[in-house]
PDB file of C-alpha atoms in Angstrom:
ATOM      1  CA  MET A 123       0.000   0.000   0.000  1.00 47.00           C
ATOM      2  CA  ASP A 124       1.304   3.445  -0.924  1.00 55.00           C
ATOM      3  CA  GLU A 125       2.307   5.752   1.888  1.00 60.00           C
ATOM      4  CA  PRO A 126      -0.323   8.484   2.504  1.00 66.00           C
ATOM      5  CA  LYS A 127       0.621  11.787   0.887  1.00 66.00           C
ATOM      6  CA  GLN A 128       0.469  13.664   4.201  1.00 74.00           C
ATOM      7  CA  ASP A 129       2.865  11.187   5.860  1.00 79.00           C
ATOM      8  CA  ARG A 130       5.300  11.512   2.965  1.00 83.00           C
ATOM      9  CA  ALA A 131       5.164  15.301   3.274  1.00 84.00           C
ATOM     10  CA  VAL A 132       5.927  15.135   7.008  1.00 88.00           C
ATOM     11  CA  LYS A 133       8.857  12.789   6.428  1.00 90.00           C
ATOM     12  CA  THR A 134      10.186  14.977   3.629  1.00 91.00           C
ATOM     13  CA  ARG A 135      10.013  18.068   5.825  1.00 91.00           C
ATOM     14  CA  GLU A 136      11.829  16.241   8.635  1.00 91.00           C
ATOM     15  CA  ALA A 137      14.509  15.039   6.207  1.00 93.00           C
ATOM     16  CA  ILE A 138      15.024  18.585   4.931  1.00 95.00           C
ATOM     17  CA  LEU A 139      15.272  19.987   8.466  1.00 93.00           C
ATOM     18  CA  HIS A 140      17.780  17.327   9.497  1.00 94.00           C
ATOM     19  CA  ALA A 141      19.857  17.915   6.354  1.00 96.00           C
ATOM     20  CA  ALA A 142      19.721  21.676   6.928  1.00 96.00           C
ATOM     21  CA  ALA A 143      20.922  21.164  10.497  1.00 95.00           C
ATOM     22  CA  GLU A 144      23.866  19.094   9.267  1.00 96.00           C
ATOM     23  CA  VAL A 145      24.801  21.743   6.707  1.00 97.00           C
ATOM     24  CA  PHE A 146      24.388  24.673   9.127  1.00 96.00           C
ATOM     25  CA  ASP A 147      26.402  22.786  11.751  1.00 96.00           C
ATOM     26  CA  THR A 148      29.232  22.176   9.274  1.00 96.00           C
ATOM     27  CA  TYR A 149      29.317  25.440   7.346  1.00 96.00           C
ATOM     28  CA  GLY A 150      27.432  27.972   9.464  1.00 95.00           C
ATOM     29  CA  TYR A 151      24.708  30.150   7.989  1.00 95.00           C
ATOM     30  CA  SER A 152      26.994  32.059   5.638  1.00 94.00           C
ATOM     31  CA  GLY A 153      28.597  28.929   4.210  1.00 96.00           C
ATOM     32  CA  ALA A 154      25.366  26.974   3.833  1.00 96.00           C
ATOM     33  CA  SER A 155      23.350  26.935   0.627  1.00 95.00           C
ATOM     34  CA  ILE A 156      20.013  25.600  -0.560  1.00 95.00           C
ATOM     35  CA  SER A 157      21.821  23.381  -3.070  1.00 95.00           C
ATOM     36  CA  LYS A 158      23.948  21.765  -0.344  1.00 96.00           C
ATOM     37  CA  ILE A 159      20.862  21.142   1.759  1.00 96.00           C
ATOM     38  CA  MET A 160      18.927  19.703  -1.201  1.00 95.00           C
ATOM     39  CA  GLU A 161      21.809  17.368  -2.005  1.00 95.00           C
ATOM     40  CA  ARG A 162      22.100  16.233   1.628  1.00 95.00           C
ATOM     41  CA  ALA A 163      18.326  15.710   1.928  1.00 94.00           C
ATOM     42  CA  GLN A 164      18.072  14.118  -1.531  1.00 94.00           C
ATOM     43  CA  VAL A 165      15.039  16.180  -2.494  1.00 93.00           C
ATOM     44  CA  THR A 166      14.136  18.048  -5.652  1.00 92.00           C
ATOM     45  CA  GLN A 167      13.944  21.805  -5.896  1.00 92.00           C
ATOM     46  CA  GLY A 168      10.157  21.537  -5.955  1.00 92.00           C
ATOM     47  CA  GLY A 169      10.168  19.388  -2.826  1.00 89.00           C
ATOM     48  CA  MET A 170      12.433  21.877  -1.081  1.00 92.00           C
ATOM     49  CA  TYR A 171      10.433  24.987  -1.925  1.00 90.00           C
ATOM     50  CA  PHE A 172       7.125  23.312  -1.108  1.00 92.00           C
ATOM     51  CA  HIS A 173       8.250  23.236   2.533  1.00 92.00           C
ATOM     52  CA  PHE A 174      10.759  26.098   2.802  1.00 93.00           C
ATOM     53  CA  LYS A 175      10.949  29.177   0.610  1.00 91.00           C
ATOM     54  CA  SER A 176      14.488  30.270   1.496  1.00 93.00           C
ATOM     55  CA  LYS A 177      17.663  29.519   3.421  1.00 94.00           C
ATOM     56  CA  LEU A 178      16.493  32.069   5.990  1.00 94.00           C
ATOM     57  CA  GLY A 179      13.263  30.138   6.473  1.00 93.00           C
ATOM     58  CA  LEU A 180      15.252  26.965   7.030  1.00 94.00           C
ATOM     59  CA  ALA A 181      17.523  28.670   9.540  1.00 93.00           C
ATOM     60  CA  GLN A 182      14.535  30.042  11.435  1.00 92.00           C
ATOM     61  CA  ALA A 183      12.947  26.569  11.536  1.00 92.00           C
ATOM     62  CA  VAL A 184      16.130  24.975  12.887  1.00 92.00           C
ATOM     63  CA  LEU A 185      16.551  27.778  15.421  1.00 88.00           C
ATOM     64  CA  ALA A 186      12.943  27.768  16.634  1.00 84.00           C
ATOM     65  CA  HIS A 187      11.821  25.897  19.739  1.00 73.00           C
ATOM     66  CA  GLN A 188      15.323  24.727  20.640  1.00 82.00           C
ATOM     67  CA  GLN A 189      14.138  22.750  23.651  1.00 80.00           C
ATOM     68  CA  GLU A 190      12.050  20.508  21.370  1.00 83.00           C
ATOM     69  CA  PHE A 191      15.266  19.086  19.905  1.00 84.00           C
ATOM     70  CA  VAL A 192      16.368  17.506  23.196  1.00 88.00           C
ATOM     71  CA  HIS A 193      14.559  14.853  25.194  1.00 86.00           C
ATOM     72  CA  PHE A 194      15.773  14.891  28.789  1.00 86.00           C
ATOM     73  CA  PRO A 195      14.822  11.587  30.442  1.00 81.00           C
ATOM     74  CA  PRO A 196      13.223  11.499  33.910  1.00 74.00           C
ATOM     75  CA  THR A 197      15.870  11.195  36.625  1.00 77.00           C
ATOM     76  CA  GLY A 198      13.908  11.050  39.876  1.00 75.00           C
ATOM     77  CA  HIS A 199      15.801  14.109  41.095  1.00 83.00           C
ATOM     78  CA  ASP A 200      14.728  17.705  41.648  1.00 89.00           C
ATOM     79  CA  GLY A 201      16.271  21.039  42.506  1.00 95.00           C
ATOM     80  CA  LEU A 202      20.013  21.509  42.115  1.00 97.00           C
ATOM     81  CA  GLN A 203      20.702  17.877  41.252  1.00 96.00           C
ATOM     82  CA  LEU A 204      18.257  18.007  38.366  1.00 95.00           C
ATOM     83  CA  LEU A 205      19.744  21.324  37.213  1.00 96.00           C
ATOM     84  CA  ILE A 206      23.239  19.824  37.157  1.00 96.00           C
ATOM     85  CA  ASP A 207      21.991  16.639  35.482  1.00 94.00           C
ATOM     86  CA  LEU A 208      20.303  18.737  32.786  1.00 95.00           C
ATOM     87  CA  ASN A 209      23.459  20.803  32.230  1.00 95.00           C
ATOM     88  CA  PHE A 210      25.595  17.725  31.626  1.00 96.00           C
ATOM     89  CA  PHE A 211      22.864  16.128  29.505  1.00 94.00           C
ATOM     90  CA  LEU A 212      22.892  19.196  27.257  1.00 95.00           C
ATOM     91  CA  ALA A 213      26.660  18.858  26.958  1.00 95.00           C
ATOM     92  CA  ARG A 214      26.207  15.324  25.627  1.00 94.00           C
ATOM     93  CA  GLU A 215      23.480  16.534  23.285  1.00 94.00           C
ATOM     94  CA  LEU A 216      25.829  19.187  21.900  1.00 95.00           C
ATOM     95  CA  GLN A 217      28.330  16.429  21.205  1.00 95.00           C
ATOM     96  CA  THR A 218      25.862  14.042  19.536  1.00 94.00           C
ATOM     97  CA  ASN A 219      22.608  15.782  18.475  1.00 94.00           C
ATOM     98  CA  VAL A 220      23.224  17.633  15.219  1.00 94.00           C
ATOM     99  CA  VAL A 221      19.852  19.422  15.163  1.00 93.00           C
ATOM    100  CA  PHE A 222      20.343  20.815  18.659  1.00 94.00           C
ATOM    101  CA  ARG A 223      23.956  21.676  17.864  1.00 95.00           C
ATOM    102  CA  ALA A 224      22.967  23.516  14.671  1.00 95.00           C
ATOM    103  CA  SER A 225      20.258  25.404  16.532  1.00 94.00           C
ATOM    104  CA  VAL A 226      22.810  26.543  19.112  1.00 94.00           C
ATOM    105  CA  ARG A 227      25.239  27.616  16.392  1.00 94.00           C
ATOM    106  CA  LEU A 228      22.538  29.592  14.595  1.00 94.00           C
ATOM    107  CA  ALA A 229      21.556  31.292  17.850  1.00 92.00           C
ATOM    108  CA  VAL A 230      25.154  32.502  18.157  1.00 92.00           C
ATOM    109  CA  GLU A 231      25.464  33.477  14.468  1.00 93.00           C
ATOM    110  CA  GLN A 232      21.999  34.955  13.955  1.00 91.00           C
ATOM    111  CA  GLY A 233      23.447  38.367  13.197  1.00 89.00           C
ATOM    112  CA  ASP A 234      24.644  36.826   9.910  1.00 88.00           C
ATOM    113  CA  PHE A 235      21.032  36.539   8.769  1.00 89.00           C
ATOM    114  CA  GLY A 236      19.669  39.741  10.237  1.00 89.00           C
ATOM    115  CA  MET A 237      18.075  38.371  13.389  1.00 87.00           C
ATOM    116  CA  ARG A 238      18.366  39.507  16.973  1.00 89.00           C
ATOM    117  CA  ASP A 239      16.151  37.098  18.866  1.00 89.00           C
ATOM    118  CA  ASP A 240      16.948  35.911  22.386  1.00 92.00           C
ATOM    119  CA  THR A 241      13.989  33.503  22.567  1.00 90.00           C
ATOM    120  CA  ALA A 242      16.167  30.384  22.689  1.00 90.00           C
ATOM    121  CA  TYR A 243      18.196  31.844  25.554  1.00 94.00           C
ATOM    122  CA  GLN A 244      15.103  33.019  27.440  1.00 94.00           C
ATOM    123  CA  GLU A 245      13.551  29.532  27.160  1.00 92.00           C
ATOM    124  CA  TRP A 246      16.575  28.080  28.969  1.00 95.00           C
ATOM    125  CA  VAL A 247      16.455  30.878  31.540  1.00 97.00           C
ATOM    126  CA  GLU A 248      12.882  29.871  32.353  1.00 96.00           C
ATOM    127  CA  GLN A 249      13.816  26.184  32.525  1.00 94.00           C
ATOM    128  CA  PHE A 250      16.738  26.831  34.872  1.00 97.00           C
ATOM    129  CA  TYR A 251      14.692  29.307  36.932  1.00 98.00           C
ATOM    130  CA  GLY A 252      12.050  26.664  37.578  1.00 96.00           C
ATOM    131  CA  LEU A 253      14.666  24.218  38.820  1.00 96.00           C
ATOM    132  CA  LEU A 254      16.243  26.871  41.030  1.00 98.00           C
ATOM    133  CA  CYS A 255      12.828  27.642  42.541  1.00 97.00           C
ATOM    134  CA  ALA A 256      12.488  23.933  43.327  1.00 97.00           C
ATOM    135  CA  ALA A 257      15.948  24.047  44.901  1.00 98.00           C
ATOM    136  CA  ARG A 258      14.843  26.932  47.103  1.00 98.00           C
ATOM    137  CA  GLU A 259      11.807  24.971  48.275  1.00 97.00           C
ATOM    138  CA  ARG A 260      14.147  22.101  49.187  1.00 97.00           C
ATOM    139  CA  GLY A 261      16.330  24.450  51.256  1.00 97.00           C
ATOM    140  CA  GLU A 262      19.322  24.050  48.936  1.00 98.00           C
ATOM    141  CA  LEU A 263      19.941  27.720  48.134  1.00 98.00           C
ATOM    142  CA  LEU A 264      21.732  30.221  50.318  1.00 98.00           C
ATOM    143  CA  PRO A 265      19.720  33.187  51.638  1.00 97.00           C
ATOM    144  CA  GLY A 266      19.804  36.144  49.281  1.00 95.00           C
ATOM    145  CA  VAL A 267      20.216  34.126  46.077  1.00 98.00           C
ATOM    146  CA  ASP A 268      18.039  35.609  43.348  1.00 98.00           C
ATOM    147  CA  ALA A 269      16.892  32.558  41.367  1.00 98.00           C
ATOM    148  CA  ARG A 270      16.021  34.459  38.190  1.00 98.00           C
ATOM    149  CA  GLU A 271      19.217  36.489  38.243  1.00 98.00           C
ATOM    150  CA  PHE A 272      21.296  33.342  38.656  1.00 98.00           C
ATOM    151  CA  ALA A 273      19.340  31.602  35.875  1.00 98.00           C
ATOM    152  CA  ASN A 274      20.395  34.431  33.555  1.00 98.00           C
ATOM    153  CA  VAL A 275      24.006  34.195  34.758  1.00 98.00           C
ATOM    154  CA  LEU A 276      23.994  30.419  34.230  1.00 98.00           C
ATOM    155  CA  VAL A 277      22.669  30.631  30.657  1.00 97.00           C
ATOM    156  CA  GLY A 278      25.288  33.239  29.823  1.00 97.00           C
ATOM    157  CA  ALA A 279      28.108  31.228  31.404  1.00 97.00           C
ATOM    158  CA  TYR A 280      26.997  27.991  29.766  1.00 97.00           C
ATOM    159  CA  SER A 281      26.720  29.662  26.359  1.00 96.00           C
ATOM    160  CA  GLY A 282      30.221  31.093  26.571  1.00 96.00           C
ATOM    161  CA  ILE A 283      31.741  27.865  27.838  1.00 97.00           C
ATOM    162  CA  GLN A 284      30.249  25.753  25.051  1.00 96.00           C
ATOM    163  CA  VAL A 285      31.515  28.222  22.413  1.00 96.00           C
ATOM    164  CA  PHE A 286      35.010  28.176  23.958  1.00 97.00           C
ATOM    165  CA  SER A 287      34.943  24.382  24.173  1.00 97.00           C
ATOM    166  CA  ASN A 288      33.850  24.086  20.549  1.00 95.00           C
ATOM    167  CA  VAL A 289      36.771  26.204  19.379  1.00 95.00           C
ATOM    168  CA  ALA A 290      39.264  24.477  21.678  1.00 97.00           C
ATOM    169  CA  SER A 291      38.289  20.831  21.273  1.00 97.00           C
ATOM    170  CA  GLY A 292      35.147  20.432  19.186  1.00 95.00           C
ATOM    171  CA  ARG A 293      33.319  20.217  22.551  1.00 96.00           C
ATOM    172  CA  ALA A 294      35.203  17.079  23.575  1.00 96.00           C
ATOM    173  CA  ASP A 295      36.223  18.790  26.824  1.00 96.00           C
ATOM    174  CA  LEU A 296      32.825  20.393  27.485  1.00 97.00           C
ATOM    175  CA  PRO A 297      31.920  18.134  30.468  1.00 95.00           C
ATOM    176  CA  SER A 298      35.170  18.941  32.279  1.00 95.00           C
ATOM    177  CA  ARG A 299      34.711  22.652  31.595  1.00 96.00           C
ATOM    178  CA  LEU A 300      31.182  22.468  32.991  1.00 96.00           C
ATOM    179  CA  ALA A 301      32.476  20.719  36.088  1.00 95.00           C
ATOM    180  CA  SER A 302      34.934  23.578  36.604  1.00 95.00           C
ATOM    181  CA  MET A 303      32.131  26.100  36.171  1.00 97.00           C
ATOM    182  CA  TRP A 304      29.996  24.407  38.809  1.00 96.00           C
ATOM    183  CA  ARG A 305      32.883  24.030  41.261  1.00 94.00           C
ATOM    184  CA  TYR A 306      33.158  27.817  41.341  1.00 96.00           C
ATOM    185  CA  LEU A 307      29.453  28.678  41.111  1.00 97.00           C
ATOM    186  CA  LEU A 308      28.025  26.253  43.652  1.00 97.00           C
ATOM    187  CA  PRO A 309      29.611  27.853  46.771  1.00 97.00           C
ATOM    188  CA  ALA A 310      27.990  31.151  45.738  1.00 97.00           C
ATOM    189  CA  ILE A 311      24.450  29.764  45.643  1.00 98.00           C
ATOM    190  CA  ALA A 312      24.178  26.446  47.518  1.00 98.00           C
ATOM    191  CA  THR A 313      24.339  25.433  51.169  1.00 98.00           C
ATOM    192  CA  PRO A 314      27.284  23.239  52.221  1.00 97.00           C
ATOM    193  CA  GLN A 315      24.884  20.370  52.926  1.00 97.00           C
ATOM    194  CA  ALA A 316      23.370  20.575  49.435  1.00 97.00           C
ATOM    195  CA  ILE A 317      26.827  20.660  47.855  1.00 96.00           C
ATOM    196  CA  ALA A 318      27.913  17.597  49.805  1.00 95.00           C
ATOM    197  CA  GLU A 319      24.933  15.623  48.495  1.00 94.00           C
ATOM    198  CA  LEU A 320      25.249  16.594  44.821  1.00 94.00           C
ATOM    199  CA  ARG A 321      26.583  14.105  42.297  1.00 91.00           C
ATOM    200  CA  PHE A 322      28.312  14.800  39.009  1.00 90.00           C
ATOM    201  CA  PRO A 323      28.209  12.290  36.115  1.00 83.00           C
ATOM    202  CA  GLN A 324      30.548   9.304  36.290  1.00 66.00           C
ATOM    203  CA  GLY A 325      34.030  10.255  35.200  1.00 58.00           C
ATOM    204  CA  VAL A 326      33.594  13.952  36.031  1.00 65.00           C
ATOM    205  CA  GLN A 327      35.366  15.238  39.110  1.00 60.00           C
ATOM    206  CA  LYS A 328      32.908  16.274  41.821  1.00 56.00           C
ATOM    207  CA  PHE A 329      33.018  19.553  43.671  1.00 53.00           C
ATOM    208  CA  ALA A 330      34.957  19.120  46.890  1.00 46.00           C
ATOM    209  CA  ALA A 331      33.080  20.788  49.718  1.00 44.00           C
TER     210      ALA A 331
END
């Protein structure tokens, strides 16, 4: 039985988006082209322009809703432990998930295509803020810590560290750089008891309280 037309269209759009992510990840926005994406996706010009009218439209689609490109599994943790688990999970996603990685690169390079949109960053601020609020309810945060302010600081620090790691090692050393970041940030926000109970991923040096 032939595949329904609507299902084929959905699969074609997904193939184009994945191919676009691979091309944007490799070449950046400026170095990418519709022809490279068509060749990678193995679609015709008509198939391409049925779904996306321009390279800009493709870039916007890859950049949009960044959190939808990662699927963080349930951990049974909450508060600071879940925040740290999520941070290291995102590091692994940057190493292995090309759509997420391309979205992050486009967020950094969006000036190349005339955008100035901090939505992707603000989505992570909200995610981290929620986890920090849970940490406060668990008594893990020091008095005077502004959860929203720290969420903004954390997104900024994480963004800079992943860019530095990409240039230095292709993000191979990103987990160890994140561990260093947390070893310095945790004493500024967390109680000694909370720090003592936190666990970093296997193979990553834990903060020494």
